[in-house]
Amino acid sequence: MIADNVRKVKEHVPKGVVVVAVAKNRSLNEVKAAVAAGLNNIGENRVQEALLKYSDFRPEKLHMVGHLQTNKVKDAVKLFDLIHSVDSVHLAREIDKQAKNLNKVQEILLEVKTSPEASKFGFSPEVVEQAVKELICLRNIKLRGLMTIAPLSRGPEEARPYFRQLREIRDNINEQNELNVLSMGMSDDFEVAIEEGATMIRLGRAIFEG
Ligand SMILES: *Cc1c(COP(=O)(O)O)cnc(C)c1O
């Protein structure tokens, strides 16, 4: 089933777009099936669950997509290749600090709250550019782009304005910051997200449910 799902998803995803299989509440065997089907990017939304799951087996790239608490930052930096859900300057500074201790440059995205109903977390659109300016000088984080969660809706078209807004926010921030990654789009709306410029989509049900 998972292999079939991956094949179907890949038919709809252009080469340059990274598929992150979001494996929260899925077993390690399900993760392994997704990896065997060719997905090298696995996402989790809780540090504790990821710590337990990936003690022996590690996918090529691990992504943190859920809200991150400051007291979990040290473990998160040890574990994850990309943290999508950085939602405050305070959190980013803590990540920088812990990454420094571990001699790592942690790649991060800033989560933007394009819709107040979709998520409690994220920078409001008006303050993203200022946050980028504050964080760009930190040496142990590397700001790779932006992430957003669109509201649950009656159809994928309803999500389009939120995806478009994220891309516009990115485009308006000075190019030299190299914010290349736009992490947006989930199982119900990833095709619209890709049309609006997503470079990374986060799929749970489309991969793991049949
Ligand atoms: C669970 C989750 C996803 C995947 O959601 P699906 O609708 O199952 O594709 C994507 N992003 C985040 C932040 C999630 O928590």
Coordinates of N, CA and C and ligand atoms in Angstrom, one line a residue:
M1 N 0.8 -1.2 0.0 CA 0.0 0.0 0.0 C 0.9 1.3 0.0
I2 N 1.9 1.3 0.9 CA 2.7 2.5 1.0 C 3.5 2.7 -0.3
A3 N 4.0 1.6 -0.9 CA 4.7 1.7 -2.1 C 3.8 2.3 -3.2
D4 N 2.6 1.8 -3.3 CA 1.6 2.3 -4.3 C 1.3 3.8 -4.1
N5 N 1.1 4.1 -2.8 CA 0.9 5.6 -2.5 C 2.0 6.4 -3.0
V6 N 3.2 6.0 -2.7 CA 4.4 6.8 -3.1 C 4.5 6.9 -4.6
R7 N 4.2 5.8 -5.3 CA 4.2 5.9 -6.8 C 3.2 6.9 -7.3
K8 N 2.0 6.8 -6.7 CA 0.9 7.7 -7.2 C 1.3 9.2 -6.9
V9 N 1.8 9.4 -5.7 CA 2.2 10.8 -5.3 C 3.3 11.3 -6.3
K10 N 4.3 10.4 -6.6 CA 5.4 10.9 -7.4 C 4.9 11.3 -8.8
E11 N 3.8 10.7 -9.3 CA 3.3 11.1 -10.6 C 2.8 12.5 -10.6
H12 N 2.5 13.1 -9.4 CA 2.0 14.4 -9.4 C 3.0 15.4 -8.9
V13 N 4.2 15.0 -8.6 CA 5.2 15.9 -8.0 C 6.4 16.1 -8.9
P14 N 6.7 17.3 -9.4 CA 7.9 17.5 -10.2 C 9.2 17.2 -9.5
K15 N 10.2 16.9 -10.3 CA 11.5 16.4 -9.8 C 12.1 17.3 -8.7
G16 N 12.0 18.6 -8.8 CA 12.7 19.4 -7.9 C 12.0 19.6 -6.5
V17 N 10.8 19.1 -6.4 CA 10.0 19.3 -5.2 C 10.3 18.1 -4.2
V18 N 10.7 18.4 -3.0 CA 11.0 17.4 -2.0 C 9.8 16.9 -1.3
V19 N 9.5 15.6 -1.3 CA 8.4 15.1 -0.5 C 8.9 14.7 0.9
V20 N 8.3 15.3 1.9 CA 8.6 14.9 3.3 C 7.5 14.0 3.7
A21 N 7.8 12.7 4.0 CA 6.7 11.8 4.6 C 6.6 12.1 6.1
V22 N 5.4 12.6 6.5 CA 5.2 13.0 7.9 C 4.7 11.7 8.6
A23 N 5.6 11.2 9.5 CA 5.3 9.9 10.0 C 4.9 9.9 11.5
K24 N 4.3 11.0 11.9 CA 3.8 11.0 13.3 C 2.8 9.9 13.5
N25 N 2.9 9.3 14.7 CA 1.9 8.2 15.0 C 2.0 7.0 14.0
R26 N 3.0 6.9 13.2 CA 3.2 5.7 12.3 C 4.3 4.9 12.9
S27 N 4.3 3.6 12.6 CA 5.3 2.7 13.2 C 6.6 2.8 12.4
L28 N 7.7 2.3 13.0 CA 9.0 2.3 12.3 C 8.9 1.5 11.1
N29 N 8.1 0.4 11.1 CA 8.0 -0.4 9.9 C 7.3 0.4 8.7
E30 N 6.3 1.2 9.1 CA 5.7 2.0 8.0 C 6.7 3.0 7.5
V31 N 7.5 3.6 8.4 CA 8.6 4.5 7.9 C 9.6 3.8 7.0
K32 N 9.9 2.5 7.4 CA 10.9 1.8 6.5 C 10.3 1.5 5.2
A33 N 9.0 1.2 5.1 CA 8.3 1.0 3.8 C 8.4 2.2 3.0
A34 N 8.2 3.4 3.6 CA 8.3 4.6 2.8 C 9.7 4.8 2.3
V35 N 10.7 4.6 3.1 CA 12.1 4.7 2.7 C 12.4 3.7 1.5
A36 N 11.9 2.5 1.7 CA 12.2 1.5 0.7 C 11.5 1.9 -0.6
A37 N 10.4 2.7 -0.6 CA 9.7 3.1 -1.8 C 10.4 4.3 -2.4
G38 N 11.4 4.8 -1.7 CA 12.2 5.9 -2.4 C 12.1 7.2 -1.7
L39 N 11.5 7.3 -0.5 CA 11.4 8.6 0.2 C 12.5 8.7 1.2
N40 N 13.4 9.7 1.0 CA 14.5 9.8 1.9 C 14.3 10.8 3.0
N41 N 13.2 11.5 2.9 CA 12.9 12.6 3.8 C 11.7 12.3 4.7
I42 N 12.0 12.1 6.0 CA 10.9 11.7 6.9 C 10.7 12.9 7.9
G43 N 9.5 13.2 8.2 CA 9.1 14.2 9.1 C 8.4 13.7 10.4
E44 N 8.7 14.4 11.5 CA 8.0 14.0 12.8 C 7.5 15.3 13.4
N45 N 6.5 15.2 14.3 CA 6.1 16.5 14.9 C 6.3 16.5 16.4
R46 N 6.9 15.4 16.9 CA 7.3 15.4 18.4 C 8.7 14.8 18.6
V47 N 9.5 15.6 19.3 CA 10.8 15.2 19.6 C 10.9 13.8 20.3
Q48 N 10.0 13.7 21.3 CA 10.1 12.5 22.1 C 9.8 11.2 21.2
E49 N 8.8 11.3 20.4 CA 8.5 10.2 19.5 C 9.6 9.9 18.5
A50 N 10.2 10.9 18.0 CA 11.3 10.7 17.1 C 12.6 10.1 17.7
L51 N 12.8 10.5 19.0 CA 14.0 10.0 19.7 C 13.8 8.5 19.9
L52 N 12.6 8.1 20.2 CA 12.3 6.6 20.4 C 12.4 5.9 19.1
K53 N 11.8 6.5 18.1 CA 11.7 5.8 16.8 C 13.0 5.6 16.1
Y54 N 13.9 6.6 16.2 CA 15.1 6.6 15.3 C 16.3 6.3 16.1
S55 N 16.3 5.4 17.1 CA 17.5 5.1 17.8 C 18.4 4.2 17.0
D56 N 17.9 3.2 16.3 CA 18.7 2.3 15.5 C 18.7 2.8 14.0
F57 N 17.5 2.8 13.5 CA 17.3 3.2 12.1 C 17.2 4.7 11.9
R58 N 17.9 5.2 10.9 CA 17.8 6.6 10.6 C 17.6 6.8 9.1
P59 N 16.6 7.5 8.7 CA 16.4 7.9 7.3 C 17.5 8.9 6.9
E60 N 17.7 9.1 5.6 CA 18.7 10.0 5.1 C 18.5 11.4 5.7
K61 N 17.3 11.9 5.7 CA 17.1 13.2 6.3 C 15.8 13.2 7.2
L62 N 16.0 13.7 8.4 CA 14.9 13.8 9.3 C 14.5 15.3 9.5
H63 N 13.2 15.5 9.4 CA 12.6 16.9 9.5 C 11.7 17.0 10.7
M64 N 11.8 18.1 11.4 CA 10.9 18.4 12.5 C 9.9 19.4 12.0
V65 N 8.6 19.0 12.0 CA 7.6 19.8 11.5 C 6.6 20.3 12.5
G66 N 6.7 19.8 13.8 CA 5.7 20.2 14.8 C 6.3 21.3 15.7
H67 N 5.4 21.8 16.5 CA 5.8 22.9 17.5 C 7.0 22.4 18.4
L68 N 8.0 23.2 18.5 CA 9.2 22.8 19.3 C 9.3 23.7 20.6
Q69 N 9.3 23.0 21.7 CA 9.5 23.7 23.0 C 11.0 23.9 23.3
T70 N 11.3 25.0 23.9 CA 12.6 25.4 24.2 C 13.4 24.2 24.9
N71 N 12.7 23.6 25.8 CA 13.4 22.5 26.6 C 13.7 21.2 25.8
K72 N 13.2 21.2 24.6 CA 13.5 20.0 23.7 C 14.5 20.4 22.6
V73 N 15.0 21.6 22.6 CA 15.8 22.0 21.5 C 17.1 21.2 21.4
K74 N 17.7 20.9 22.5 CA 19.0 20.2 22.5 C 18.8 18.8 21.8
D75 N 17.8 18.1 22.1 CA 17.5 16.8 21.5 C 17.2 17.0 20.0
A76 N 16.4 18.1 19.7 CA 16.0 18.3 18.3 C 17.2 18.6 17.5
V77 N 18.1 19.4 18.0 CA 19.3 19.7 17.2 C 20.2 18.5 17.0
K78 N 20.2 17.6 17.9 CA 21.0 16.3 17.7 C 20.3 15.5 16.6
L79 N 19.0 15.5 16.5 CA 18.3 14.6 15.8 C 18.0 15.0 14.3
F80 N 17.6 16.3 14.2 CA 17.0 16.7 12.9 C 17.9 17.4 11.9
D81 N 17.7 17.2 10.7 CA 18.5 17.9 9.6 C 17.9 19.2 9.3
L82 N 16.5 19.3 9.4 CA 15.9 20.6 9.1 C 14.7 20.7 10.1
I83 N 14.7 21.9 10.7 CA 13.6 22.2 11.6 C 12.7 23.2 10.9
H84 N 11.4 22.8 10.6 CA 10.5 23.6 9.8 C 9.8 24.7 10.7
S85 N 9.7 24.4 12.0 CA 8.7 25.0 12.8 C 9.3 26.0 13.8
V86 N 10.2 26.8 13.3 CA 10.8 27.9 14.2 C 9.8 29.1 14.2
D87 N 9.2 29.3 15.4 CA 8.1 30.3 15.4 C 8.4 31.5 16.3
S88 N 9.6 31.6 16.8 CA 10.0 32.8 17.5 C 11.5 33.1 17.4
V89 N 11.9 34.3 17.6 CA 13.3 34.6 17.6 C 14.0 34.0 18.8
H90 N 13.2 33.9 19.9 CA 13.8 33.3 21.1 C 14.1 31.8 20.9
L91 N 13.2 31.1 20.2 CA 13.5 29.7 19.9 C 14.7 29.6 18.9
A92 N 14.8 30.5 18.0 CA 15.9 30.4 17.0 C 17.2 30.6 17.7
R93 N 17.2 31.6 18.7 CA 18.4 31.8 19.4 C 18.9 30.6 20.3
E94 N 17.9 29.9 20.8 CA 18.2 28.7 21.6 C 18.7 27.6 20.7
I95 N 18.1 27.5 19.5 CA 18.7 26.5 18.6 C 20.1 26.9 18.2
D96 N 20.4 28.1 18.0 CA 21.7 28.5 17.6 C 22.7 28.2 18.8
K97 N 22.3 28.4 20.0 CA 23.1 28.1 21.2 C 23.4 26.7 21.3
Q98 N 22.4 25.8 21.2 CA 22.6 24.4 21.3 C 23.4 23.8 20.2
A99 N 23.1 24.4 19.0 CA 23.9 23.9 17.8 C 25.4 24.2 18.0
K100 N 25.6 25.4 18.5 CA 27.0 25.8 18.8 C 27.7 24.8 19.7
N101 N 27.0 24.4 20.8 CA 27.5 23.4 21.7 C 27.8 22.1 21.0
L102 N 27.0 21.8 20.0 CA 27.2 20.5 19.4 C 28.0 20.6 18.1
N103 N 28.6 21.8 17.9 CA 29.4 22.0 16.7 C 28.7 21.8 15.4
K104 N 27.5 22.2 15.4 CA 26.6 22.0 14.2 C 26.1 23.3 13.7
V105 N 25.9 23.3 12.4 CA 25.1 24.4 11.8 C 23.7 23.9 11.5
Q106 N 22.7 24.3 12.3 CA 21.4 23.7 12.2 C 20.6 24.5 11.1
E107 N 20.1 23.7 10.1 CA 19.2 24.3 9.1 C 17.8 24.5 9.6
I108 N 17.2 25.7 9.4 CA 15.9 25.9 9.9 C 15.0 26.6 8.9
L109 N 13.7 26.5 9.1 CA 12.7 27.4 8.4 C 12.0 28.2 9.4
L110 N 11.5 29.3 9.0 CA 10.6 30.1 9.9 C 9.2 29.8 9.6
E111 N 8.4 29.4 10.6 CA 7.0 29.1 10.4 C 6.2 30.4 10.4
V112 N 5.4 30.6 9.4 CA 4.6 31.8 9.3 C 3.1 31.5 9.4
K113 N 2.5 32.3 10.3 CA 1.1 32.0 10.5 C 0.3 32.8 9.5
T114 N 0.1 32.2 8.3 CA -0.6 32.9 7.2 C -2.1 32.9 7.5
S115 N -2.6 31.9 8.4 CA -4.0 31.9 8.7 C -4.1 31.7 10.2
P116 N -4.8 32.6 11.0 CA -4.9 32.4 12.4 C -5.6 31.1 12.8
E117 N -6.5 30.6 11.9 CA -7.3 29.4 12.3 C -6.4 28.1 12.2
A118 N -5.4 28.2 11.3 CA -4.7 27.0 11.0 C -3.8 26.5 12.1
S119 N -3.2 27.5 12.8 CA -2.2 27.1 13.7 C -2.1 28.2 14.8
K120 N -1.8 27.8 16.0 CA -1.5 28.8 17.1 C -0.1 29.4 16.9
F121 N 0.7 28.7 16.1 CA 2.1 29.0 16.1 C 2.6 29.7 14.8
G122 N 3.6 30.4 14.9 CA 4.2 31.0 13.7 C 4.3 32.5 13.9
F123 N 5.2 33.1 13.1 CA 5.4 34.5 13.0 C 4.2 35.1 12.3
S124 N 3.7 36.2 12.7 CA 2.7 36.9 11.9 C 3.4 37.5 10.6
P125 N 2.7 37.5 9.5 CA 3.4 37.9 8.2 C 4.2 39.2 8.3
E126 N 3.7 40.2 9.1 CA 4.3 41.5 9.2 C 5.7 41.5 9.8
V127 N 5.9 40.5 10.6 CA 7.2 40.5 11.4 C 8.3 39.6 10.9
V128 N 8.0 38.8 9.8 CA 8.9 37.8 9.3 C 10.2 38.5 8.9
E129 N 10.1 39.6 8.1 CA 11.3 40.2 7.6 C 12.2 40.7 8.7
Q130 N 11.6 41.3 9.7 CA 12.4 41.7 10.9 C 13.1 40.6 11.6
A131 N 12.4 39.5 11.7 CA 13.0 38.3 12.3 C 14.2 37.8 11.5
V132 N 14.0 37.8 10.2 CA 15.1 37.3 9.4 C 16.3 38.2 9.6
K133 N 16.1 39.5 9.7 CA 17.2 40.4 9.9 C 17.9 40.2 11.3
E134 N 17.1 39.8 12.3 CA 17.7 39.5 13.6 C 18.5 38.2 13.6
L135 N 18.1 37.3 12.8 CA 18.6 35.9 12.9 C 19.8 35.7 11.9
I136 N 19.9 36.5 10.9 CA 20.8 36.2 9.8 C 22.2 36.2 10.3
C137 N 22.5 36.9 11.4 CA 23.9 37.0 11.9 C 24.3 35.9 12.8
L138 N 23.3 35.0 13.1 CA 23.7 33.9 14.0 C 24.4 32.8 13.2
R139 N 25.5 32.3 13.8 CA 26.4 31.5 13.0 C 26.1 30.0 13.0
N140 N 25.3 29.6 14.0 CA 25.0 28.2 14.1 C 23.6 27.8 13.6
I141 N 22.9 28.7 13.1 CA 21.7 28.4 12.3 C 21.9 28.8 10.9
K142 N 21.3 28.1 10.0 CA 21.2 28.5 8.6 C 19.8 28.5 8.2
L143 N 19.3 29.8 7.9 CA 18.0 30.0 7.5 C 17.7 29.6 6.0
R144 N 16.9 28.6 5.8 CA 16.8 28.1 4.5 C 15.5 28.5 3.8
G145 N 14.5 29.0 4.6 CA 13.3 29.4 4.0 C 12.1 29.5 4.9
L146 N 10.9 29.3 4.4 CA 9.7 29.6 5.2 C 8.8 28.4 5.1
M147 N 8.0 28.2 6.1 CA 7.0 27.1 6.2 C 5.6 27.7 6.6
T148 N 4.5 27.1 6.1 CA 3.2 27.5 6.6 C 2.3 26.3 6.6
I149 N 1.3 26.4 7.4 CA 0.2 25.4 7.4 C -1.1 26.2 7.0
A150 N -1.7 25.7 6.0 CA -3.0 26.3 5.5 C -4.1 25.7 6.4
P151 N -5.2 26.5 6.5 CA -6.3 26.0 7.3 C -7.0 24.7 6.7
L152 N -7.5 23.9 7.5 CA -8.3 22.8 7.0 C -9.5 23.4 6.2
S153 N -9.8 22.9 5.1 CA -10.8 23.6 4.2 C -11.7 22.6 3.5
R154 N -12.6 23.2 2.8 CA -13.5 22.4 2.0 C -12.9 21.9 0.7
G155 N -11.8 22.5 0.3 CA -11.2 22.1 -0.9 C -9.8 22.7 -1.1
P156 N -8.9 22.1 -1.9 CA -7.6 22.7 -2.1 C -7.5 24.1 -2.5
E157 N -8.5 24.5 -3.4 CA -8.4 25.9 -3.8 C -8.5 26.9 -2.7
E158 N -9.1 26.5 -1.6 CA -9.3 27.4 -0.5 C -7.9 27.7 0.2
A159 N -7.0 26.8 -0.1 CA -5.7 26.9 0.6 C -4.7 27.8 -0.3
R160 N -5.1 28.0 -1.5 CA -4.2 28.7 -2.5 C -3.8 30.1 -2.0
P161 N -4.7 30.9 -1.4 CA -4.2 32.3 -1.0 C -3.2 32.2 0.1
Y162 N -3.2 31.2 0.9 CA -2.2 31.1 2.0 C -0.9 30.8 1.5
F163 N -0.9 29.9 0.5 CA 0.4 29.5 -0.1 C 1.0 30.6 -0.9
R164 N 0.1 31.3 -1.6 CA 0.6 32.5 -2.4 C 1.2 33.5 -1.5
Q165 N 0.5 33.7 -0.3 CA 1.0 34.7 0.6 C 2.4 34.4 1.1
L166 N 2.6 33.1 1.4 CA 3.9 32.7 1.9 C 5.0 33.0 0.8
R167 N 4.7 32.7 -0.4 CA 5.7 32.9 -1.5 C 5.9 34.4 -1.6
E168 N 4.9 35.2 -1.5 CA 5.1 36.7 -1.6 C 5.9 37.3 -0.5
I169 N 5.7 36.7 0.7 CA 6.5 37.2 1.8 C 8.0 36.9 1.6
R170 N 8.2 35.7 1.1 CA 9.6 35.3 0.8 C 10.1 36.2 -0.3
D171 N 9.4 36.4 -1.4 CA 9.9 37.2 -2.5 C 10.2 38.6 -2.1
N172 N 9.5 39.1 -1.1 CA 9.7 40.5 -0.6 C 10.9 40.7 0.3
I173 N 11.3 39.5 0.8 CA 12.5 39.6 1.7 C 13.7 39.6 0.8
N174 N 14.7 40.4 1.1 CA 15.9 40.6 0.3 C 16.5 39.3 -0.2
E175 N 16.7 39.2 -1.5 CA 17.2 38.0 -2.2 C 18.4 37.4 -1.6
Q176 N 19.3 38.3 -1.1 CA 20.6 37.8 -0.7 C 20.5 36.9 0.5
N177 N 19.3 36.9 1.1 CA 19.1 35.9 2.3 C 19.0 34.5 1.8
E178 N 18.8 34.3 0.5 CA 18.7 32.9 0.0 C 17.7 32.1 0.7
L179 N 16.5 32.6 0.8 CA 15.4 31.8 1.4 C 14.8 30.9 0.3
N180 N 15.4 29.8 0.0 CA 15.0 29.1 -1.2 C 13.9 28.1 -0.9
V181 N 13.7 27.7 0.3 CA 12.8 26.6 0.6 C 11.4 27.2 1.0
L182 N 10.4 26.7 0.3 CA 9.0 27.0 0.7 C 8.4 25.7 1.1
S183 N 8.2 25.4 2.4 CA 7.6 24.2 2.9 C 6.1 24.4 3.0
M184 N 5.3 24.0 2.1 CA 3.8 24.2 2.2 C 3.1 23.2 1.3
G185 N 1.9 22.8 1.8 CA 1.1 21.8 1.1 C 1.2 20.5 1.9
M186 N 0.0 19.9 2.1 CA -0.2 18.6 2.8 C -1.0 17.7 1.9
S187 N -1.5 16.6 2.4 CA -2.1 15.6 1.6 C -3.3 16.1 0.7
D188 N -4.1 17.0 1.3 CA -5.2 17.5 0.6 C -5.0 18.6 -0.5
D189 N -3.9 19.2 -0.3 CA -3.7 20.4 -1.1 C -2.3 20.6 -1.7
F190 N -1.5 19.5 -1.8 CA -0.1 19.7 -2.2 C 0.0 20.1 -3.7
E191 N -1.0 19.7 -4.5 CA -0.8 20.1 -5.9 C -1.0 21.6 -6.1
V192 N -1.9 22.2 -5.3 CA -2.1 23.7 -5.4 C -0.8 24.3 -4.8
A193 N -0.3 23.8 -3.7 CA 0.9 24.3 -3.1 C 2.1 24.4 -4.1
I194 N 2.2 23.3 -4.9 CA 3.3 23.2 -5.9 C 3.1 24.3 -7.0
E195 N 1.8 24.4 -7.4 CA 1.5 25.5 -8.4 C 1.9 26.9 -7.9
E196 N 1.9 27.0 -6.5 CA 2.2 28.3 -5.9 C 3.6 28.4 -5.5
G197 N 4.4 27.4 -5.9 CA 5.9 27.6 -5.6 C 6.5 26.7 -4.5
A198 N 5.7 25.8 -4.0 CA 6.3 24.9 -2.9 C 7.5 24.2 -3.4
T199 N 8.6 24.2 -2.6 CA 9.7 23.4 -2.9 C 9.8 22.1 -2.1
M200 N 9.0 22.1 -1.0 CA 8.9 21.0 -0.1 C 7.4 20.8 0.3
I201 N 6.9 19.6 0.2 CA 5.5 19.3 0.6 C 5.6 18.3 1.7
R202 N 4.6 18.4 2.6 CA 4.7 17.5 3.8 C 3.4 16.6 3.8
L203 N 3.6 15.3 3.5 CA 2.5 14.4 3.3 C 2.5 13.3 4.4
G204 N 1.3 13.2 5.0 CA 1.1 12.1 6.0 C 0.1 11.1 5.4
R205 N -1.1 11.4 5.4 CA -2.2 10.5 4.9 C -1.9 10.0 3.5
A206 N -1.5 10.9 2.6 CA -1.3 10.5 1.2 C -0.3 9.4 1.1
I207 N 0.6 9.3 2.0 CA 1.7 8.2 2.0 C 1.3 7.0 2.8
F208 N 0.7 7.2 4.0 CA 0.5 6.1 4.9 C -0.9 5.5 5.0
E209 N -1.8 6.2 4.3 CA -3.2 5.6 4.4 C -3.7 5.3 3.0
G210 N -4.5 4.2 3.0 CA -4.9 3.8 1.6 C -6.3 3.8 1.3
Ligands
LIG1 C1 0.6 15.8 10.2 C2 1.3 16.9 9.5 C3 1.4 17.0 8.1 C4 0.8 15.9 7.2 O1 -0.6 16.0 7.2 P1 -1.5 15.2 6.2 O2 -2.7 16.0 6.0 O3 -1.7 13.8 6.8 O4 -0.7 15.1 4.9 C5 2.0 18.1 7.5 N1 2.5 19.1 8.3 C6 2.4 19.1 9.6 C7 3.0 20.2 10.4 C8 1.8 18.0 10.3 O5 1.7 18.0 11.6

